[in-house]
């Protein structure tokens, strides 16, 4: 952590990396790295079990329709049952571990912010708008929780939801990977454009939320002056302007999210995947069970393609909140601790 000047410091406090918002977030997550690793591993197992069960659905159809071997059907059904149970169990464990990281991150960030505020001089606090500080200590800190769970958890699912199903499709027939890989590239481009348009709206929204709270707090705390000078209409108009600015950026975020393209692109890709699979089946290059397994496995991609709509918003909200919190934590006070001063036990009585 970078050293900074402050009037007071808390002894034995956990040291986080405050160089920038990203490193600060990662250092908080690193403190609970065992839970974070557990979440990732459990989601790997979840997506593998769920995707593999779709492959066995194809084998079940192949065993009954093509091979006429009904004796294998019970064994395949038991395997699918075990895979789905493992999917649910791993998903539950992964979600719980992720929630532990999220809740501790929120608590640690709030404690770090409060301790930082205690370290600042009275001069520093005199220069701050109390409402904005309250917004950072409440709403912005709360956004950190949602950024981890479900935000980062959804990012895990997005990455694994593409990697594992497409890999399993390659084991069915490597030629079937063509359309999913093309869709993946188009998806990355579309999400990158979506993120670039979403980022300014959310950043400005968090800023206006703090200013709106600051305006309201100042009006309420100075209500005696407001009423004595009969400036109620002026204060009301000032608050409405801030509320309108916050609302406008909130609407802007909704407009950007409404134009989220990957869902439409995925629907189009499903048609091309099916068309490609049918062409190979009609050419007797793959079996019916392979075609069914292909569509079942590729259906797994639908959730990560859809969930990015929410996960990126959660990540951007949390990141914007982290930058606002870190700005306060890193702000230096005008006074230091005067480490060369006198330190003695207070003696005497009243």
Coordinates of C-alpha atoms in Angstrom, one line a residue:
X1 CA 0.0 0.0 0.0
X2 CA 1.2 3.5 -0.7
X3 CA 2.0 5.6 2.3
X4 CA -0.1 8.7 2.8
X5 CA -0.2 11.4 5.4
X6 CA -3.0 11.3 8.0
X7 CA -3.6 12.7 11.4
X8 CA -4.5 9.3 13.0
X9 CA -3.9 5.6 11.9
X10 CA -5.5 2.4 13.1
X11 CA -2.9 -0.1 14.4
X12 CA -2.8 -3.7 13.1
X13 CA -5.2 -2.8 10.3
X14 CA -5.1 -5.1 7.2
X15 CA -3.2 -3.4 4.4
X16 CA -4.9 -3.3 1.0
X17 CA -3.4 -2.2 -2.3
X18 CA -4.6 1.4 -2.9
X19 CA -2.6 2.2 -6.1
X20 CA -5.8 2.1 -8.2
X21 CA -9.4 0.9 -8.0
X22 CA -8.8 -2.4 -9.8
X23 CA -5.8 -3.4 -7.5
X24 CA -7.8 -2.3 -4.5
X25 CA -10.7 -4.6 -5.5
X26 CA -8.3 -7.5 -6.2
X27 CA -6.5 -7.1 -2.9
X28 CA -9.9 -7.3 -1.1
X29 CA -10.8 -10.5 -3.0
X30 CA -7.3 -11.9 -2.4
X31 CA -7.9 -11.7 1.3
X32 CA -10.6 -14.4 0.8
X33 CA -8.8 -16.2 -2.0
X34 CA -9.7 -19.6 -0.7
X35 CA -13.5 -18.8 -1.1
X36 CA -12.9 -17.2 -4.5
X37 CA -11.0 -20.2 -5.7
X38 CA -13.7 -22.5 -4.4
X39 CA -16.3 -20.5 -6.4
X40 CA -14.4 -20.8 -9.6
X41 CA -13.7 -24.6 -9.2
X42 CA -17.3 -25.3 -8.3
X43 CA -18.6 -23.4 -11.4
X44 CA -16.2 -25.3 -13.6
X45 CA -17.7 -28.6 -12.2
X46 CA -21.2 -27.2 -12.6
X47 CA -20.8 -26.3 -16.2
X48 CA -19.0 -29.5 -17.0
X49 CA -21.7 -31.6 -15.3
X50 CA -24.6 -29.7 -16.9
X51 CA -23.1 -29.8 -20.4
X52 CA -22.1 -33.4 -20.2
X53 CA -25.6 -34.4 -19.2
X54 CA -26.8 -32.9 -22.6
X55 CA -24.3 -35.2 -24.3
X56 CA -25.8 -38.2 -22.6
X57 CA -29.3 -37.1 -23.7
X58 CA -28.0 -37.6 -27.3
X59 CA -26.6 -41.0 -26.4
X60 CA -29.9 -42.0 -24.8
X61 CA -31.8 -41.2 -28.1
X62 CA -29.1 -43.0 -30.1
X63 CA -29.4 -46.1 -27.8
X64 CA -33.2 -46.3 -28.2
X65 CA -33.9 -45.0 -31.8
X66 CA -30.8 -46.1 -33.8
X67 CA -29.2 -49.0 -31.9
X68 CA -32.4 -50.3 -30.5
X69 CA -30.6 -51.1 -27.2
X70 CA -33.0 -50.3 -24.5
X71 CA -30.9 -51.9 -21.8
X72 CA -28.5 -49.0 -21.8
X73 CA -31.3 -46.5 -21.3
X74 CA -31.5 -47.0 -17.5
X75 CA -27.7 -46.7 -17.1
X76 CA -27.7 -43.5 -19.1
X77 CA -30.6 -42.1 -17.1
X78 CA -28.8 -42.8 -13.9
X79 CA -25.7 -41.0 -15.2
X80 CA -27.8 -38.0 -16.2
X81 CA -29.4 -37.9 -12.8
X82 CA -26.0 -38.0 -11.1
X83 CA -24.7 -35.2 -13.3
X84 CA -27.7 -33.0 -12.6
X85 CA -27.4 -33.6 -8.9
X86 CA -23.7 -32.8 -9.1
X87 CA -24.6 -29.7 -11.1
X88 CA -27.0 -28.5 -8.4
X89 CA -24.6 -29.3 -5.5
X90 CA -21.6 -27.6 -7.1
X91 CA -23.7 -24.5 -8.0
X92 CA -24.9 -24.2 -4.4
X93 CA -21.4 -24.5 -2.9
X94 CA -20.0 -22.1 -5.5
X95 CA -22.8 -19.5 -4.9
X96 CA -22.3 -19.7 -1.1
X97 CA -18.5 -19.3 -1.4
X98 CA -19.0 -16.3 -3.7
X99 CA -21.5 -14.7 -1.3
X100 CA -19.0 -15.0 1.6
X101 CA -16.4 -13.1 -0.5
X102 CA -19.1 -10.4 -1.4
X103 CA -20.3 -9.9 2.2
X104 CA -16.8 -9.7 3.6
X105 CA -15.7 -7.3 0.8
X106 CA -18.6 -5.0 1.7
X107 CA -17.9 -5.1 5.4
X108 CA -14.1 -4.6 5.0
X109 CA -14.5 -1.8 2.5
X110 CA -16.9 0.0 4.8
X111 CA -14.6 -0.5 7.8
X112 CA -11.7 0.8 5.8
X113 CA -13.6 3.8 4.7
X114 CA -14.8 4.6 8.2
X115 CA -11.2 4.2 9.6
X116 CA -9.9 6.5 6.8
X117 CA -12.5 9.1 7.7
X118 CA -11.4 8.9 11.4
X119 CA -7.8 9.5 10.3
X120 CA -8.7 12.7 8.5
X121 CA -8.3 16.1 10.1
X122 CA -11.2 18.4 11.0
X123 CA -10.1 20.7 8.2
X124 CA -10.5 17.9 5.7
X125 CA -14.1 17.1 6.9
X126 CA -15.0 20.8 6.8
X127 CA -14.3 20.8 3.1
X128 CA -16.4 17.7 2.3
X129 CA -20.1 17.5 1.5
X130 CA -21.6 15.3 4.1
X131 CA -24.4 13.9 1.8
X132 CA -21.8 12.8 -0.7
X133 CA -19.8 11.1 2.0
X134 CA -22.9 9.3 3.2
X135 CA -23.7 8.2 -0.4
X136 CA -20.2 6.7 -0.7
X137 CA -20.4 5.0 2.7
X138 CA -23.8 3.4 2.0
X139 CA -24.8 3.0 -1.6
X140 CA -21.3 2.9 -3.2
X141 CA -20.2 0.3 -0.7
X142 CA -23.3 -1.7 -1.3
X143 CA -22.5 -1.8 -5.0
X144 CA -19.3 -3.6 -4.1
X145 CA -21.3 -6.5 -2.8
X146 CA -23.4 -6.8 -5.9
X147 CA -20.3 -6.5 -8.1
X148 CA -18.9 -9.8 -6.5
X149 CA -22.1 -11.7 -6.0
X150 CA -23.7 -12.1 -8.5
X151 CA -21.5 -9.8 -10.7
X152 CA -18.2 -11.7 -10.7
X153 CA -20.0 -15.0 -10.4
X154 CA -21.8 -14.2 -13.6
X155 CA -18.5 -13.4 -15.2
X156 CA -17.3 -16.9 -14.2
X157 CA -20.4 -18.4 -15.8
X158 CA -19.9 -16.4 -18.9
X159 CA -16.4 -17.5 -19.4
X160 CA -17.1 -21.2 -18.5
X161 CA -20.4 -21.2 -20.3
X162 CA -18.6 -20.6 -23.6
X163 CA -15.4 -22.6 -23.0
X164 CA -16.8 -25.9 -21.7
X165 CA -19.8 -26.3 -24.1
X166 CA -17.7 -25.4 -27.2
X167 CA -15.0 -27.8 -26.1
X168 CA -17.5 -30.6 -25.7
X169 CA -19.0 -29.8 -29.1
X170 CA -15.4 -30.3 -30.5
X171 CA -15.4 -33.8 -29.0
X172 CA -18.6 -34.6 -30.8
X173 CA -17.2 -33.5 -34.1
X174 CA -14.5 -30.7 -34.5
X175 CA -16.3 -29.3 -37.6
X176 CA -19.4 -28.5 -35.4
X177 CA -17.2 -25.9 -33.6
X178 CA -17.2 -23.5 -36.6
X179 CA -20.4 -21.6 -35.9
X180 CA -20.0 -21.4 -32.1
X181 CA -16.5 -20.0 -32.5
X182 CA -17.7 -17.4 -35.0
X183 CA -20.5 -16.5 -32.6
X184 CA -17.9 -16.2 -29.8
X185 CA -15.9 -13.7 -31.7
X186 CA -18.9 -11.6 -32.7
X187 CA -20.1 -11.8 -29.1
X188 CA -16.8 -10.3 -27.8
X189 CA -17.0 -7.4 -30.3
X190 CA -20.7 -6.7 -29.4
X191 CA -20.0 -6.9 -25.6
X192 CA -17.0 -4.6 -25.9
X193 CA -19.1 -2.0 -27.7
X194 CA -21.9 -2.4 -25.2
X195 CA -19.5 -1.9 -22.3
X196 CA -18.0 1.3 -23.9
X197 CA -21.5 2.8 -24.2
X198 CA -22.6 1.7 -20.7
X199 CA -19.5 2.8 -18.8
X200 CA -20.1 6.7 -19.1
X201 CA -23.7 6.4 -18.1
X202 CA -23.1 4.4 -14.9
X203 CA -20.0 6.5 -13.9
X204 CA -22.0 9.7 -14.2
X205 CA -25.0 8.2 -12.5
X206 CA -22.9 7.3 -9.4
X207 CA -21.5 10.9 -9.4
X208 CA -25.0 12.5 -9.7
X209 CA -26.3 10.2 -6.9
X210 CA -23.7 11.5 -4.5
X211 CA -24.4 15.1 -5.5
X212 CA -28.1 14.6 -5.1
X213 CA -27.6 13.3 -1.6
X214 CA -25.3 16.1 -0.8
X215 CA -27.8 18.7 -1.9
X216 CA -30.6 17.1 0.1
X217 CA -28.4 16.8 3.2
X218 CA -27.4 20.4 3.1
X219 CA -31.0 21.6 2.7
X220 CA -32.2 19.5 5.7
X221 CA -29.3 20.3 8.0
X222 CA -29.7 24.0 7.3
X223 CA -33.5 24.0 7.4
X224 CA -33.6 26.8 9.9
X225 CA -31.7 29.1 7.6
X226 CA -33.8 28.0 4.6
X227 CA -37.0 28.8 6.4
X228 CA -35.7 32.0 7.9
X229 CA -34.7 33.3 4.5
X230 CA -37.8 31.8 2.8
X231 CA -35.7 30.0 0.2
X232 CA -37.8 26.8 0.2
X233 CA -38.6 27.1 -3.5
X234 CA -34.9 27.6 -4.4
X235 CA -33.8 24.6 -2.4
X236 CA -36.6 22.5 -3.9
X237 CA -35.6 23.5 -7.4
X238 CA -31.9 22.8 -6.7
X239 CA -32.8 19.3 -5.5
X240 CA -35.1 18.6 -8.5
X241 CA -32.2 19.5 -10.9
X242 CA -29.9 17.0 -9.2
X243 CA -32.7 14.3 -9.1
X244 CA -33.4 15.0 -12.8
X245 CA -29.7 14.6 -13.7
X246 CA -29.6 11.3 -11.8
X247 CA -32.8 10.1 -13.5
X248 CA -31.5 11.0 -16.9
X249 CA -28.4 8.9 -16.5
X250 CA -30.5 6.1 -15.1
X251 CA -32.7 6.3 -18.2
X252 CA -29.5 6.4 -20.4
X253 CA -28.4 3.2 -18.8
X254 CA -31.7 1.6 -19.5
X255 CA -31.5 2.7 -23.2
X256 CA -28.1 1.2 -23.5
X257 CA -29.2 -2.1 -21.9
X258 CA -32.3 -2.2 -24.1
X259 CA -30.0 -2.3 -27.2
X260 CA -28.0 -5.3 -25.9
X261 CA -27.3 -7.2 -29.1
X262 CA -25.8 -10.6 -28.0
X263 CA -29.2 -12.1 -27.2
X264 CA -30.3 -11.5 -30.8
X265 CA -27.0 -12.7 -32.2
X266 CA -27.2 -15.9 -30.1
X267 CA -30.7 -16.7 -31.5
X268 CA -29.4 -16.3 -35.0
X269 CA -26.4 -18.5 -34.3
X270 CA -28.7 -21.3 -33.0
X271 CA -30.3 -21.5 -36.4
X272 CA -26.9 -21.7 -38.1
X273 CA -25.7 -24.4 -35.6
X274 CA -28.8 -26.5 -36.3
X275 CA -28.4 -26.0 -40.0
X276 CA -24.8 -27.0 -40.0
X277 CA -25.6 -30.1 -37.8
X278 CA -28.5 -31.2 -40.0
X279 CA -26.3 -30.9 -43.1
X280 CA -23.7 -33.2 -41.6
X281 CA -26.4 -35.6 -40.4
X282 CA -28.0 -35.8 -43.9
X283 CA -24.5 -36.4 -45.3
X284 CA -24.2 -39.3 -42.7
X285 CA -21.2 -37.7 -41.2
X286 CA -22.7 -37.5 -37.7
X287 CA -25.4 -39.6 -36.0
X288 CA -28.8 -38.5 -34.8
X289 CA -27.6 -38.7 -31.2
X290 CA -24.7 -36.3 -32.0
X291 CA -27.2 -33.8 -33.5
X292 CA -29.3 -33.9 -30.4
X293 CA -26.3 -33.6 -28.2
X294 CA -25.1 -30.7 -30.2
X295 CA -28.2 -28.7 -29.7
X296 CA -28.4 -29.6 -26.1
X297 CA -24.9 -28.6 -25.4
X298 CA -25.1 -25.4 -27.4
X299 CA -28.3 -24.4 -25.4
X300 CA -26.0 -24.1 -22.4
X301 CA -24.4 -21.0 -24.1
X302 CA -27.8 -19.2 -23.9
X303 CA -27.4 -18.3 -20.3
X304 CA -23.9 -16.7 -20.4
X305 CA -24.9 -14.9 -23.6
X306 CA -27.9 -13.4 -21.8
X307 CA -26.5 -12.8 -18.3
X308 CA -23.8 -10.4 -19.6
X309 CA -26.6 -7.9 -19.8
X310 CA -26.7 -7.7 -16.0
X311 CA -23.2 -8.8 -15.0
X312 CA -21.5 -5.9 -16.9
X313 CA -23.9 -3.4 -15.3
X314 CA -23.1 -4.8 -11.8
X315 CA -19.3 -4.7 -12.5
X316 CA -19.4 -1.2 -13.8
X317 CA -21.5 0.0 -10.8
X318 CA -19.1 -1.7 -8.4
X319 CA -16.1 -0.3 -10.1
X320 CA -17.4 3.2 -10.2
X321 CA -18.3 3.0 -6.5
X322 CA -14.8 1.6 -5.8
X323 CA -13.2 4.6 -7.4
X324 CA -15.3 7.0 -5.4
X325 CA -14.6 5.2 -2.2
X326 CA -10.9 5.0 -2.9
X327 CA -10.7 8.8 -3.7
X328 CA -11.8 9.5 -0.1
X329 CA -9.5 6.9 1.4
X330 CA -6.5 8.2 -0.5
X331 CA -7.2 11.9 0.2
X332 CA -4.5 13.3 2.4
X333 CA -5.1 15.4 5.4
X334 CA -3.3 18.6 6.1
X335 CA -1.9 17.3 9.4
X336 CA 0.3 14.3 10.2
X337 CA 0.5 12.3 13.4
X338 CA 3.5 14.3 14.7
X339 CA 5.4 11.1 15.5
X340 CA 8.1 13.1 17.3
X341 CA 5.6 14.5 19.8
X342 CA 5.3 13.6 23.5
X343 CA 3.5 10.4 24.4
X344 CA 2.8 10.0 28.2
X345 CA 0.3 8.4 30.5
X346 CA -2.3 10.9 31.7
X347 CA -1.9 11.5 35.4
X348 CA -4.1 13.3 38.0
X349 CA -7.7 13.4 38.9
X350 CA -10.7 15.7 38.9

